Structures are given as C-alpha cells and as structure tokens.
C-alpha cells in the first residue's frame, strides 16, 4: 500500500505538470501562462519601460537617436540609409512583433505550424492562391534594386536584433497564449506583407456570377442591368480632361467562349459602399495659400492597429506618416516638401481562366492548339503535432490552378472554381518599396511621377500636393492591356486571344495635374469618364461619396485643417437625398400601425445624415436593403446557380426612372407587384425587424446601436478588442463605416514653409494589450478629432513632447 501511495504522489504531480505545460486545443499551457516570472504577468507594462535607454547593436553603422513622443510614436534620427531602416525594423518589432509574425504566417499559409491541423485548409488555400509564389517574385524585383535591397536587408536585421534580445518573459502575450516563439525575420516576409495587402484589396470577383447571369438572361439583360458605366457618376479625373497621348491599339476580343461553366461557384463579392477617400485643395482654396491634403484609407479594422506611425530622418530624408508593420518606409505621409495619400483603384487585375486538361494527371493542358506541360510546385506545410504535409499545385502559363478538387467544409474554397487558373498581377515581379523610397524623399511633382513608375499592385489613386503649389492625382498601378470587358466573364484558358495582351504604358495611366477646379479627389469611384481609351474595370464603388466630396470642395474657400477634419467625418448621404422623397411618396400611410407611422415621420423629418443618434438612419438603411431584396431576389437567387444583384446605382435608376420595370414584379407570386407594393412591404418589414430586435421605437433604434462599430483583435481573441463605439457614419457617406470596417488612418497635412500634419488611427502604437498605448487613440478617432503630429527637425526638437529616448550604438 505504501508503494502505491508513493507511486501516486509521484505520478499526480508529473501528470499535472505535463498537463499544465501542454497546450490543449485553444487552451494555453496554464503553468507557463500563469508563471509570475515568465507568463502573462510580465506583459503588464511598467513605467520603467519608458525610461531612456542605450543599446549596443552590432549591425548599426553609426549612432542612432530615437525619440518617443507622448503617444509612443518613434522619431528616428539616423546618419545613413542603412541605419534609418535598421532602427525602423527594431522599433516596429519592439511594438508589433506578434502582429508582424501572425500576418506574414497567415499570408504564407503557415498557421498550422502554430495552431495545428485546424488551419490546414486555410494554409493550403493561401499557398494555392500563389501568395508565396508572388512574394518570391516580388522579392526578386526588390533585391535587384540597390536601394530597395538595402532597405529590406537593414529592416530585416533590425527586427532580428530585437527578436534576439527577448527573453521568454518578454515575449508578447499572444505568443504565450498560443504557446510558440518568434523565428528570425527574413526578407520574404516583407514581400508577403505587401502581397497580403494586394489580396485584401483585390480578392473579390464577379465573373462567375456574371457568367451565370448571361447564360440565364442573355447579353441584352447584362448590358441593361450591369452596364459598363454607371447611371450616376462623378469620376476621379474630371469630366472632359484631354488625354495627351496616342493610345496603343486595343486587343481584339476573341469569339464568345462557348464552353464557359460557372455552375455553383460563389465567390466573395466586392463589397459595395466600403472604401477610402483622399483629396487635395489648391492653395487658392485654402486660408494659408498652400495646399491641404487629406486621406482616410478604409480597411477592416483591428487591434493591434493596421498602421504604425513613425518619423524617419536621415541625410536626404525627413518623412512622417504610417508604415505597414513588417515593411520598411512610409506608405502614407508627408515630408518637408510634399504630401501623398492613397485610395484603392479597384482595377480588374485578377482573372480566372477555365483550363482544359488532357487527363486527371493534370500534367498537360490545351492552349494555342496544342498540349502544353504544366509546372508543378510542391508546397510543404508543417502541422503542429502532425508532421509535414506536401501539397501539389499545378501551374499553367496563366498562374496556379488553385483547386483540381474542392475540399469539404472550407468556406473560402467556394471563392474559386475547380480547374481554373488564376492570373493575378500580384504574382508578377515588382518593386513597390522603391516607390516609397522615392516618395519619402520627394521634393516636387517630377519626383512624385518618377516614384509612381515602380508601383504595380495593389493599384492605388495617389493624391499629391507640394509646397510649390502643385496638386495632382493618378490612378496608378500596372494595368493589363485588355479588350473591353475582359474578365467580366469567365475566360477561355485555351485561347491566346483571351490572355492579357501587354500593359498600359505607365505614362498613360489616368492622371491630372492642377485642374481648373482647384482640387483633386477620389473615393474609389470610376477613374475617368468614358473618353479614356483603355479598359480598367467595368464597375467601381458607387458615386455618392465622390459626389459629396466634390460638391463640398467646389464650394469651399479659405479652407483650414479643421474644416477638412470635419469633412472627413461628414455623415450626409447623397443616396438618401436621391430617394427618400420617392420612398415616402409611395407609402400607403393609411395602412400603418402606430410604430410604423412614427417611423415614417422620423424618416420624413430626417436630415439625411447617418449620425450616431439618428433613428431615421437605421430605418432607412434597413428599408433600402430590404427593397433591394424585394426587387431582385426572385430573379437573381436560384438554387445552385449563384448570381448577384444589380448595383445600387442601377437600382436607383430603376426606382427613379423605371418604376414600371418588369423586374419589379415578383415572379414567384400569382399577382403582379408594383413598386409601391414593394416599398410598402419593405418599409413594414424593416420597422417590424427593428421592433423585434430592439423593442419599442426609441433610443435602442439609434444608428450607433444598430451599426455596432467596434475594433476586434487581429486574431479575434476575446477581450483584446475594443468596446462598442457609439459613432455615426455609413457606407454611403464620406465617413464610410460599418461594424468593423472604416477609416484605418485619418490624416490632414497643411503644406507650407513648415508642413503641419494631423492624424489618428483607431488603436495605438503598442501591440501589447497590457500597455496604455494599445488603444489610447480610439476615443479620439471615434470623436472625429485629430492629433497634431510632431514633425521633428532634430532629435532634441523642443516642439515635440518627448517622454523617452533610445540610443542605438555600434558595438565597439
């Protein structure tokens, strides 16, 4: 008996120690996690962490001074290019290491290494979409350029210097929760981060829906309901702009693809009404006499923040703005002489080609009247606790055949057709880093134009302003030379005429400098009017945000940074202005209950603003969505034949000008519905829905409660996201916001002898949930306010509020 007791007293602690040190499912190894010396307690930030420090790092070439201001933003003062990017890598890793690691693992298809086999299909998907393949090609372009190569190698070395300085206790909290350690950074990770941004901004397609629609309804219906230019538009390049170039010949379209098959492919659609804004006012419209530039790129929001604020100062360089954690340089910002900002172009640079394979071995495919060999890429995927899996991906000259057989129970697989090859600009060799190297150092319009020539993807509307009082905007990227509507439908992978036929010359990308209206702007709408000779895409974001921006800028005089700040948070809806009176006029007011009568009264008195406390905004928003459903769903929702609705713009055209359209009638009912019938049904349905969910009409119906804006954690870890933010804004307003998508960075820059920058993002500098700098800017962002940005001229510039300093010295 004593032996049994002794054995038990030994086994139980051993088992307990094993279990507490082992990760089971989503539960971290508790003993490690709770260890007071190395566990999560060590992530509670201490005031001592912000005292002045000196560190010796062997890879620096000269001393570097880094001043941290009262928002923990680093201002890096280096004496050469290598050290400025080395220090940028070091301080970015100091604040955002886990974020950088997680995002690049996600992009590379390497999450299974951390979380096990539950991520295997996601990892396969990322590899099969060619994310690593594209990053390898981009890296080749970066490393072929001397300056870009120095940027990326120095930045990588700086990150690794920080990683190597960490003890187990100092690891970011998420490493402890997920029970893994950071590996050395490599240059390919920088390229992967840029590929992931391309994926975020380009990964949506409509060609499968459009192919199904054409097969069901015919070409005439497609032309009518899905036109190549919208009913209402106010394009980025002003109407009537003359094109000062001789265009290249447009490729001849091949014969219609007779064997196209789309069947049950249900891709992620490009979401309508979510997007970014930028604009620049000439000095003739500002109080200072110098240009003012504004930018607020809209993305899916997260904590840690998408962006990382930083100032970089070295010989020939003094720039402030936001960077992507994991990539060197400043993406959006300003320097002494110029400012720049970006919005997404939404160019059609991602196409699927239907491939005809010789047999199930997939070793040969039919193209240009002969059998051609595929290339094989073996993707090695390490799975935690399971060993390594090898996934075989076949490549044609178009690109990867993402799936030859669909996996079960993996939603992202529905985005991609079986047996189709992906042609995507992000797979090509490129060097976007060189754009930002040059832009960060730019002095004038010529420098801006030179910098743009290196930028391939994701295509961006680059707004520009200079202290020389030049303003400009360019829809910029590497655009394939296409025949009209190439990529609107599935493409024939056997026909060379269906290939991309070259490139639009960069100097012929849509651009305008110093237009007569004294401002430039973009809000993801059409790049040009219909006179532009090339095809970029057939559908862009709806016109409302761009129209309202242009109306306000046209009327603006004596503008200041504050008037521009207020404009960034403008909640007025042009769409509501267009249709509210029509909606109300069609309501049968004698057939409403008390709640519906009160709701209608609120909409009738509404100022068309999606303000936080606007009950009418909630009613109208749901009403409009339901009316869209009532008009289109009976024809465009068919079992196993995925299709999409016509656009909001086309629906507006129907409501205002075609109230007796055949599309109004519900084909599934014996009676013939009118537009009035649908307006009344959708209004009552919306009121009833709000009442069921929120109770009697009143404060719970306010727009902020319905919209429920919040900023979640990047990995959706509970408790690490933000509170619900009771703020206004909507998809149809300049202040375009939804539940978790919105302005990821608001910036206003006043050019002049000394530029003045103002900015904020919804988060903070630190990636540590235990730091007060993790989310300290969220309330300022939610209130529509901006911080003054300290554009320091030296490491001891007294105009900045500096709370600590870090000196990096070379090892003696």
GROMACS .gro file of C-alpha atoms in nm, residues 321-689:
model
  369
  321UNK     CA    1   0.341   5.903  -4.169
  322UNK     CA    2   0.224   5.547  -4.134
  323UNK     CA    3   0.402   5.227  -4.230
  324UNK     CA    4   0.281   4.869  -4.254
  325UNK     CA    5   0.429   4.673  -3.963
  326UNK     CA    6   0.665   4.436  -4.144
  327UNK     CA    7   0.763   4.658  -4.439
  328UNK     CA    8   1.019   4.945  -4.445
  329UNK     CA    9   0.943   5.303  -4.541
  330UNK     CA   10   0.634   5.520  -4.504
  331UNK     CA   11   0.326   5.431  -4.710
  332UNK     CA   12   0.106   5.739  -4.648
  333UNK     CA   13   0.251   6.063  -4.519
  334UNK     CA   14   0.446   6.380  -4.585
  335UNK     CA   15   0.789   6.539  -4.573
  336UNK     CA   16   0.920   6.895  -4.583
  337UNK     CA   17   0.810   6.946  -4.943
  338UNK     CA   18   0.529   6.709  -5.041
  339UNK     CA   19   0.238   6.501  -4.907
  340UNK     CA   20   0.069   6.197  -5.054
  341UNK     CA   21  -0.224   5.967  -4.981
  342UNK     CA   22  -0.389   5.664  -5.140
  343UNK     CA   23  -0.723   5.500  -5.214
  344UNK     CA   24  -0.792   5.173  -5.393
  345UNK     CA   25  -0.846   5.191  -5.772
  346UNK     CA   26  -1.038   4.859  -5.793
  347UNK     CA   27  -0.869   4.772  -6.123
  348UNK     CA   28  -0.950   4.434  -6.274
  349UNK     CA   29  -0.613   4.265  -6.230
  350UNK     CA   30  -0.732   3.923  -6.115
  351UNK     CA   31  -0.887   3.684  -6.368
  352UNK     CA   32  -0.972   3.315  -6.375
  353UNK     CA   33  -0.913   3.104  -6.687
  354UNK     CA   34  -1.103   2.782  -6.748
  355UNK     CA   35  -0.840   2.515  -6.823
  356UNK     CA   36  -0.883   2.207  -7.041
  357UNK     CA   37  -0.663   1.929  -6.904
  358UNK     CA   38  -0.562   1.628  -7.106
  359UNK     CA   39  -0.648   1.388  -6.823
  360UNK     CA   40  -0.676   1.364  -6.446
  361UNK     CA   41  -0.299   1.370  -6.403
  362UNK     CA   42  -0.314   1.745  -6.482
  363UNK     CA   43   0.028   1.723  -6.644
  364UNK     CA   44  -0.086   1.874  -6.976
  365UNK     CA   45  -0.335   2.142  -7.076
  366UNK     CA   46  -0.470   2.254  -7.414
  367UNK     CA   47  -0.359   2.601  -7.521
  368UNK     CA   48  -0.295   2.757  -7.862
  369UNK     CA   49  -0.399   2.437  -8.041
  370UNK     CA   50  -0.152   2.207  -7.869
  371UNK     CA   51  -0.091   2.027  -7.542
  372UNK     CA   52   0.139   2.216  -7.305
  373UNK     CA   53   0.312   2.092  -6.991
  374UNK     CA   54   0.203   2.223  -6.656
  375UNK     CA   55   0.464   2.308  -6.397
  376UNK     CA   56   0.444   2.157  -6.052
  377UNK     CA   57   0.509   2.339  -5.726
  378UNK     CA   58   0.533   2.135  -5.408
  379UNK     CA   59   0.414   2.322  -5.100
  380UNK     CA   60   0.550   2.185  -4.772
  381UNK     CA   61   0.313   2.263  -4.485
  382UNK     CA   62   0.429   2.187  -4.133
  383UNK     CA   63   0.144   2.094  -3.898
  384UNK     CA   64   0.192   2.122  -3.525
  385UNK     CA   65   0.183   1.776  -3.371
  386UNK     CA   66   0.122   1.612  -3.710
  387UNK     CA   67   0.447   1.635  -3.910
  388UNK     CA   68   0.471   1.786  -4.259
  389UNK     CA   69   0.224   1.767  -4.544
  390UNK     CA   70   0.322   1.815  -4.910
  391UNK     CA   71   0.057   1.978  -5.128
  392UNK     CA   72   0.095   1.964  -5.507
  393UNK     CA   73  -0.009   2.272  -5.706
  394UNK     CA   74  -0.020   2.278  -6.087
  395UNK     CA   75   0.074   2.596  -6.270
  396UNK     CA   76  -0.014   2.694  -6.626
  397UNK     CA   77   0.132   2.999  -6.802
  398UNK     CA   78  -0.160   3.194  -6.654
  399UNK     CA   79  -0.074   3.101  -6.297
  400UNK     CA   80  -0.176   2.843  -6.034
  401UNK     CA   81  -0.472   2.609  -6.079
  402UNK     CA   82  -0.599   2.673  -5.730
  403UNK     CA   83  -0.816   2.364  -5.700
  404UNK     CA   84  -0.841   2.050  -5.909
  405UNK     CA   85  -1.066   1.905  -5.639
  406UNK     CA   86  -1.255   2.103  -5.375
  407UNK     CA   87  -1.201   2.040  -5.003
  408UNK     CA   88  -1.509   1.982  -4.789
  409UNK     CA   89  -1.635   2.222  -4.524
  410UNK     CA   90  -1.399   2.508  -4.610
  411UNK     CA   91  -1.585   2.825  -4.700
  412UNK     CA   92  -1.300   3.004  -4.877
  413UNK     CA   93  -1.285   2.723  -5.132
  414UNK     CA   94  -1.620   2.841  -5.266
  415UNK     CA   95  -1.438   3.153  -5.389
  416UNK     CA   96  -1.254   2.954  -5.652
  417UNK     CA   97  -1.372   2.736  -5.942
  418UNK     CA   98  -1.233   2.386  -5.979
  419UNK     CA   99  -0.993   2.351  -6.271
  420UNK     CA  100  -0.940   2.723  -6.329
  421UNK     CA  101  -0.604   2.900  -6.337
  422UNK     CA  102  -0.555   3.231  -6.159
  423UNK     CA  103  -0.393   3.523  -6.345
  424UNK     CA  104  -0.316   3.790  -6.087
  425UNK     CA  105  -0.090   4.092  -6.105
  426UNK     CA  106   0.037   4.018  -5.753
  427UNK     CA  107   0.216   3.710  -5.888
  428UNK     CA  108   0.445   3.921  -6.107
  429UNK     CA  109   0.788   4.060  -6.027
  430UNK     CA  110   0.761   4.411  -5.884
  431UNK     CA  111   0.924   4.660  -5.651
  432UNK     CA  112   0.671   4.874  -5.466
  433UNK     CA  113   0.931   4.954  -5.199
  434UNK     CA  114   1.114   5.174  -5.449
  435UNK     CA  115   0.800   5.388  -5.486
  436UNK     CA  116   0.804   5.467  -5.117
  437UNK     CA  117   1.182   5.510  -5.103
  438UNK     CA  118   1.149   5.784  -5.366
  439UNK     CA  119   0.821   5.930  -5.240
  440UNK     CA  120   0.955   5.963  -4.886
  441UNK     CA  121   1.242   6.173  -5.028
  442UNK     CA  122   1.037   6.354  -5.294
  443UNK     CA  123   1.064   6.729  -5.341
  444UNK     CA  124   0.826   6.808  -5.626
  445UNK     CA  125   0.580   6.684  -5.889
  446UNK     CA  126   0.855   6.528  -6.102
  447UNK     CA  127   0.973   6.317  -5.809
  448UNK     CA  128   0.613   6.204  -5.748
  449UNK     CA  129   0.571   6.093  -6.108
  450UNK     CA  130   0.903   5.906  -6.104
  451UNK     CA  131   0.812   5.724  -5.783
  452UNK     CA  132   0.485   5.601  -5.930
  453UNK     CA  133   0.657   5.421  -6.218
  454UNK     CA  134   0.774   5.150  -5.976
  455UNK     CA  135   0.433   5.076  -5.826
  456UNK     CA  136   0.250   4.767  -5.959
  457UNK     CA  137  -0.009   4.646  -5.709
  458UNK     CA  138  -0.248   4.693  -5.546
  459UNK     CA  139  -0.339   4.977  -5.785
  460UNK     CA  140  -0.391   5.300  -5.591
  461UNK     CA  141  -0.518   5.652  -5.653
  462UNK     CA  142  -0.214   5.850  -5.541
  463UNK     CA  143  -0.315   6.204  -5.441
  464UNK     CA  144  -0.027   6.454  -5.426
  465UNK     CA  145   0.046   6.805  -5.303
  466UNK     CA  146   0.365   7.010  -5.291
  467UNK     CA  147   0.485   7.327  -5.125
  468UNK     CA  148   0.537   7.457  -5.482
  469UNK     CA  149   0.155   7.460  -5.501
  470UNK     CA  150   0.120   7.168  -5.739
  471UNK     CA  151  -0.162   6.924  -5.682
  472UNK     CA  152  -0.230   6.601  -5.870
  473UNK     CA  153  -0.395   6.261  -5.862
  474UNK     CA  154  -0.306   5.946  -6.057
  475UNK     CA  155  -0.490   5.616  -6.083
  476UNK     CA  156  -0.170   5.420  -6.065
  477UNK     CA  157  -0.058   5.062  -6.096
  478UNK     CA  158   0.048   4.814  -6.359
  479UNK     CA  159  -0.266   4.773  -6.568
  480UNK     CA  160  -0.300   4.491  -6.822
  481UNK     CA  161  -0.390   4.593  -7.176
  482UNK     CA  162  -0.734   4.436  -7.221
  483UNK     CA  163  -1.019   4.433  -7.465
  484UNK     CA  164  -1.342   4.581  -7.329
  485UNK     CA  165  -1.499   4.370  -7.054
  486UNK     CA  166  -1.212   4.121  -7.049
  487UNK     CA  167  -1.255   3.948  -6.716
  488UNK     CA  168  -1.620   4.046  -6.670
  489UNK     CA  169  -1.698   3.683  -6.754
  490UNK     CA  170  -1.503   3.358  -6.726
  491UNK     CA  171  -1.210   3.348  -6.970
  492UNK     CA  172  -1.112   3.070  -7.210
  493UNK     CA  173  -0.777   2.927  -7.099
  494UNK     CA  174  -0.724   2.756  -7.436
  495UNK     CA  175  -0.732   3.075  -7.649
  496UNK     CA  176  -0.425   3.305  -7.667
  497UNK     CA  177  -0.656   3.596  -7.757
  498UNK     CA  178  -0.804   3.571  -7.407
  499UNK     CA  179  -0.461   3.630  -7.246
  500UNK     CA  180  -0.355   3.970  -7.117
  501UNK     CA  181  -0.203   4.136  -7.424
  502UNK     CA  182   0.061   4.358  -7.268
  503UNK     CA  183   0.045   4.663  -7.044
  504UNK     CA  184  -0.093   5.014  -7.049
  505UNK     CA  185   0.213   5.244  -7.051
  506UNK     CA  186   0.258   5.395  -6.704
  507UNK     CA  187   0.268   5.748  -6.850
  508UNK     CA  188  -0.082   5.684  -6.992
  509UNK     CA  189  -0.241   5.591  -6.660
  510UNK     CA  190  -0.528   5.830  -6.575
  511UNK     CA  191  -0.382   6.143  -6.418
  512UNK     CA  192  -0.447   6.514  -6.381
  513UNK     CA  193  -0.226   6.797  -6.256
  514UNK     CA  194  -0.353   7.134  -6.130
  515UNK     CA  195  -0.707   7.104  -6.271
  516UNK     CA  196  -0.909   7.422  -6.323
  517UNK     CA  197  -1.146   7.335  -6.039
  518UNK     CA  198  -0.850   7.374  -5.795
  519UNK     CA  199  -0.885   7.038  -5.624
  520UNK     CA  200  -0.840   6.665  -5.686
  521UNK     CA  201  -1.018   6.382  -5.508
  522UNK     CA  202  -1.106   6.014  -5.511
  523UNK     CA  203  -1.348   5.784  -5.332
  524UNK     CA  204  -1.298   5.458  -5.526
  525UNK     CA  205  -1.541   5.566  -5.799
  526UNK     CA  206  -1.473   5.538  -6.175
  527UNK     CA  207  -1.126   5.662  -6.264
  528UNK     CA  208  -1.238   5.861  -6.571
  529UNK     CA  209  -1.528   5.948  -6.797
  530UNK     CA  210  -1.595   5.726  -7.097
  531UNK     CA  211  -1.342   5.906  -7.318
  532UNK     CA  212  -1.044   5.723  -7.163
  533UNK     CA  213  -0.929   5.477  -7.432
  534UNK     CA  214  -0.838   5.181  -7.210
  535UNK     CA  215  -1.040   4.931  -7.008
  536UNK     CA  216  -0.950   4.923  -6.636
  537UNK     CA  217  -1.268   4.770  -6.498
  538UNK     CA  218  -1.642   4.777  -6.562
  539UNK     CA  219  -1.758   4.851  -6.207
  540UNK     CA  220  -1.625   5.072  -5.928
  541UNK     CA  221  -1.762   5.198  -5.597
  542UNK     CA  222  -2.091   5.391  -5.610
  543UNK     CA  223  -2.064   5.758  -5.682
  544UNK     CA  224  -2.219   5.906  -5.366
  545UNK     CA  225  -1.906   5.965  -5.157
  546UNK     CA  226  -1.713   6.109  -5.451
  547UNK     CA  227  -2.005   6.330  -5.550
  548UNK     CA  228  -2.048   6.473  -5.200
  549UNK     CA  229  -1.672   6.530  -5.164
  550UNK     CA  230  -1.661   6.715  -5.496
  551UNK     CA  231  -1.968   6.924  -5.413
  552UNK     CA  232  -1.815   7.033  -5.083
  553UNK     CA  233  -1.472   7.105  -5.229
  554UNK     CA  234  -1.622   7.306  -5.514
  555UNK     CA  235  -1.795   7.535  -5.267
  556UNK     CA  236  -1.504   7.553  -5.022
  557UNK     CA  237  -1.298   7.871  -4.981
  558UNK     CA  238  -1.043   7.968  -4.719
  559UNK     CA  239  -1.014   7.608  -4.604
  560UNK     CA  240  -0.823   7.517  -4.290
  561UNK     CA  241  -0.712   7.187  -4.144
  562UNK     CA  242  -1.010   7.194  -3.912
  563UNK     CA  243  -1.265   7.239  -4.191
  564UNK     CA  244  -1.106   6.943  -4.369
  565UNK     CA  245  -1.110   6.738  -4.047
  566UNK     CA  246  -1.481   6.800  -4.010
  567UNK     CA  247  -1.536   6.700  -4.371
  568UNK     CA  248  -1.369   6.363  -4.312
  569UNK     CA  249  -1.644   6.278  -4.062
  570UNK     CA  250  -1.933   6.406  -4.278
  571UNK     CA  251  -2.229   6.168  -4.235
  572UNK     CA  252  -2.455   6.309  -4.507
  573UNK     CA  253  -2.596   6.059  -4.760
  574UNK     CA  254  -2.637   6.167  -5.123
  575UNK     CA  255  -2.817   5.838  -5.188
  576UNK     CA  256  -3.077   5.916  -4.923
  577UNK     CA  257  -3.115   6.263  -5.074
  578UNK     CA  258  -3.188   6.098  -5.409
  579UNK     CA  259  -3.457   5.852  -5.297
  580UNK     CA  260  -3.616   5.939  -4.961
  581UNK     CA  261  -3.893   6.156  -5.105
  582UNK     CA  262  -3.975   5.888  -5.365
  583UNK     CA  263  -3.989   5.620  -5.095
  584UNK     CA  264  -4.218   5.826  -4.872
  585UNK     CA  265  -4.443   5.921  -5.163
  586UNK     CA  266  -4.513   5.554  -5.235
  587UNK     CA  267  -4.606   5.459  -4.877
  588UNK     CA  268  -4.974   5.389  -4.808
  589UNK     CA  269  -4.995   5.600  -4.494
  590UNK     CA  270  -5.345   5.484  -4.405
  591UNK     CA  271  -5.230   5.126  -4.369
  592UNK     CA  272  -4.964   5.173  -4.097
  593UNK     CA  273  -4.968   5.084  -3.730
  594UNK     CA  274  -4.856   5.331  -3.464
  595UNK     CA  275  -4.489   5.227  -3.471
  596UNK     CA  276  -4.478   5.244  -3.850
  597UNK     CA  277  -4.643   5.587  -3.852
  598UNK     CA  278  -4.387   5.720  -3.607
  599UNK     CA  279  -4.103   5.563  -3.805
  600UNK     CA  280  -4.226   5.719  -4.128
  601UNK     CA  281  -4.248   6.058  -3.958
  602UNK     CA  282  -3.889   6.030  -3.843
  603UNK     CA  283  -3.768   5.944  -4.195
  604UNK     CA  284  -3.972   6.234  -4.339
  605UNK     CA  285  -3.806   6.477  -4.095
  606UNK     CA  286  -3.460   6.324  -4.133
  607UNK     CA  287  -3.167   6.545  -4.234
  608UNK     CA  288  -3.018   6.256  -4.441
  609UNK     CA  289  -2.726   6.223  -4.201
  610UNK     CA  290  -2.610   5.891  -4.058
  611UNK     CA  291  -2.539   6.049  -3.719
  612UNK     CA  292  -2.494   5.830  -3.414
  613UNK     CA  293  -2.832   5.926  -3.263
  614UNK     CA  294  -3.030   5.915  -3.589
  615UNK     CA  295  -3.320   5.671  -3.559
  616UNK     CA  296  -3.423   5.755  -3.915
  617UNK     CA  297  -3.085   5.634  -4.045
  618UNK     CA  298  -3.150   5.287  -3.900
  619UNK     CA  299  -3.497   5.272  -4.052
  620UNK     CA  300  -3.389   5.397  -4.395
  621UNK     CA  301  -3.080   5.175  -4.413
  622UNK     CA  302  -3.276   4.857  -4.343
  623UNK     CA  303  -3.563   4.976  -4.563
  624UNK     CA  304  -3.334   5.026  -4.860
  625UNK     CA  305  -3.165   4.687  -4.814
  626UNK     CA  306  -3.499   4.510  -4.796
  627UNK     CA  307  -3.627   4.693  -5.105
  628UNK     CA  308  -3.317   4.580  -5.297
  629UNK     CA  309  -3.400   4.226  -5.189
  630UNK     CA  310  -3.765   4.259  -5.291
  631UNK     CA  311  -3.679   4.390  -5.637
  632UNK     CA  312  -3.403   4.148  -5.733
  633UNK     CA  313  -3.409   3.835  -5.520
  634UNK     CA  314  -3.683   3.646  -5.703
  635UNK     CA  315  -3.490   3.655  -6.031
  636UNK     CA  316  -3.130   3.654  -5.908
  637UNK     CA  317  -3.141   3.391  -5.634
  638UNK     CA  318  -3.163   3.046  -5.787
  639UNK     CA  319  -3.062   2.722  -5.614
  640UNK     CA  320  -2.713   2.605  -5.717
  641UNK     CA  321  -2.675   2.890  -5.968
  642UNK     CA  322  -2.508   3.174  -5.777
  643UNK     CA  323  -2.575   3.521  -5.913
  644UNK     CA  324  -2.554   3.873  -5.779
  645UNK     CA  325  -2.792   4.166  -5.768
  646UNK     CA  326  -2.753   4.466  -5.997
  647UNK     CA  327  -2.574   4.757  -5.830
  648UNK     CA  328  -2.719   5.020  -5.601
  649UNK     CA  329  -2.668   5.268  -5.885
  650UNK     CA  330  -2.873   5.056  -6.129
  651UNK     CA  331  -3.143   5.009  -5.863
  652UNK     CA  332  -3.159   5.385  -5.815
  653UNK     CA  333  -3.208   5.425  -6.191
  654UNK     CA  334  -3.496   5.175  -6.179
  655UNK     CA  335  -3.665   5.342  -5.881
  656UNK     CA  336  -3.644   5.694  -6.022
  657UNK     CA  337  -3.690   5.637  -6.394
  658UNK     CA  338  -3.833   5.289  -6.448
  659UNK     CA  339  -4.099   5.232  -6.179
  660UNK     CA  340  -4.295   5.004  -6.413
  661UNK     CA  341  -3.994   4.784  -6.498
  662UNK     CA  342  -4.064   4.413  -6.536
  663UNK     CA  343  -3.808   4.347  -6.265
  664UNK     CA  344  -4.039   4.496  -6.002
  665UNK     CA  345  -4.288   4.209  -6.025
  666UNK     CA  346  -4.216   3.905  -5.809
  667UNK     CA  347  -4.221   3.613  -6.050
  668UNK     CA  348  -4.289   3.370  -5.765
  669UNK     CA  349  -4.633   3.512  -5.680
  670UNK     CA  350  -4.959   3.498  -5.881
  671UNK     CA  351  -5.023   3.873  -5.853
  672UNK     CA  352  -4.829   4.145  -6.033
  673UNK     CA  353  -4.649   4.360  -5.778
  674UNK     CA  354  -4.589   4.732  -5.827
  675UNK     CA  355  -4.303   4.942  -5.696
  676UNK     CA  356  -4.545   5.083  -5.438
  677UNK     CA  357  -4.619   4.729  -5.318
  678UNK     CA  358  -4.252   4.659  -5.269
  679UNK     CA  359  -4.183   4.992  -5.098
  680UNK     CA  360  -4.467   4.929  -4.852
  681UNK     CA  361  -4.366   4.570  -4.781
  682UNK     CA  362  -4.001   4.663  -4.727
  683UNK     CA  363  -4.090   4.955  -4.500
  684UNK     CA  364  -4.317   4.748  -4.277
  685UNK     CA  365  -4.071   4.460  -4.271
  686UNK     CA  366  -3.792   4.696  -4.161
  687UNK     CA  367  -3.997   4.851  -3.881
  688UNK     CA  368  -4.108   4.508  -3.759
  689UNK     CA  369  -3.749   4.379  -3.769
   0.00000   0.00000   0.00000
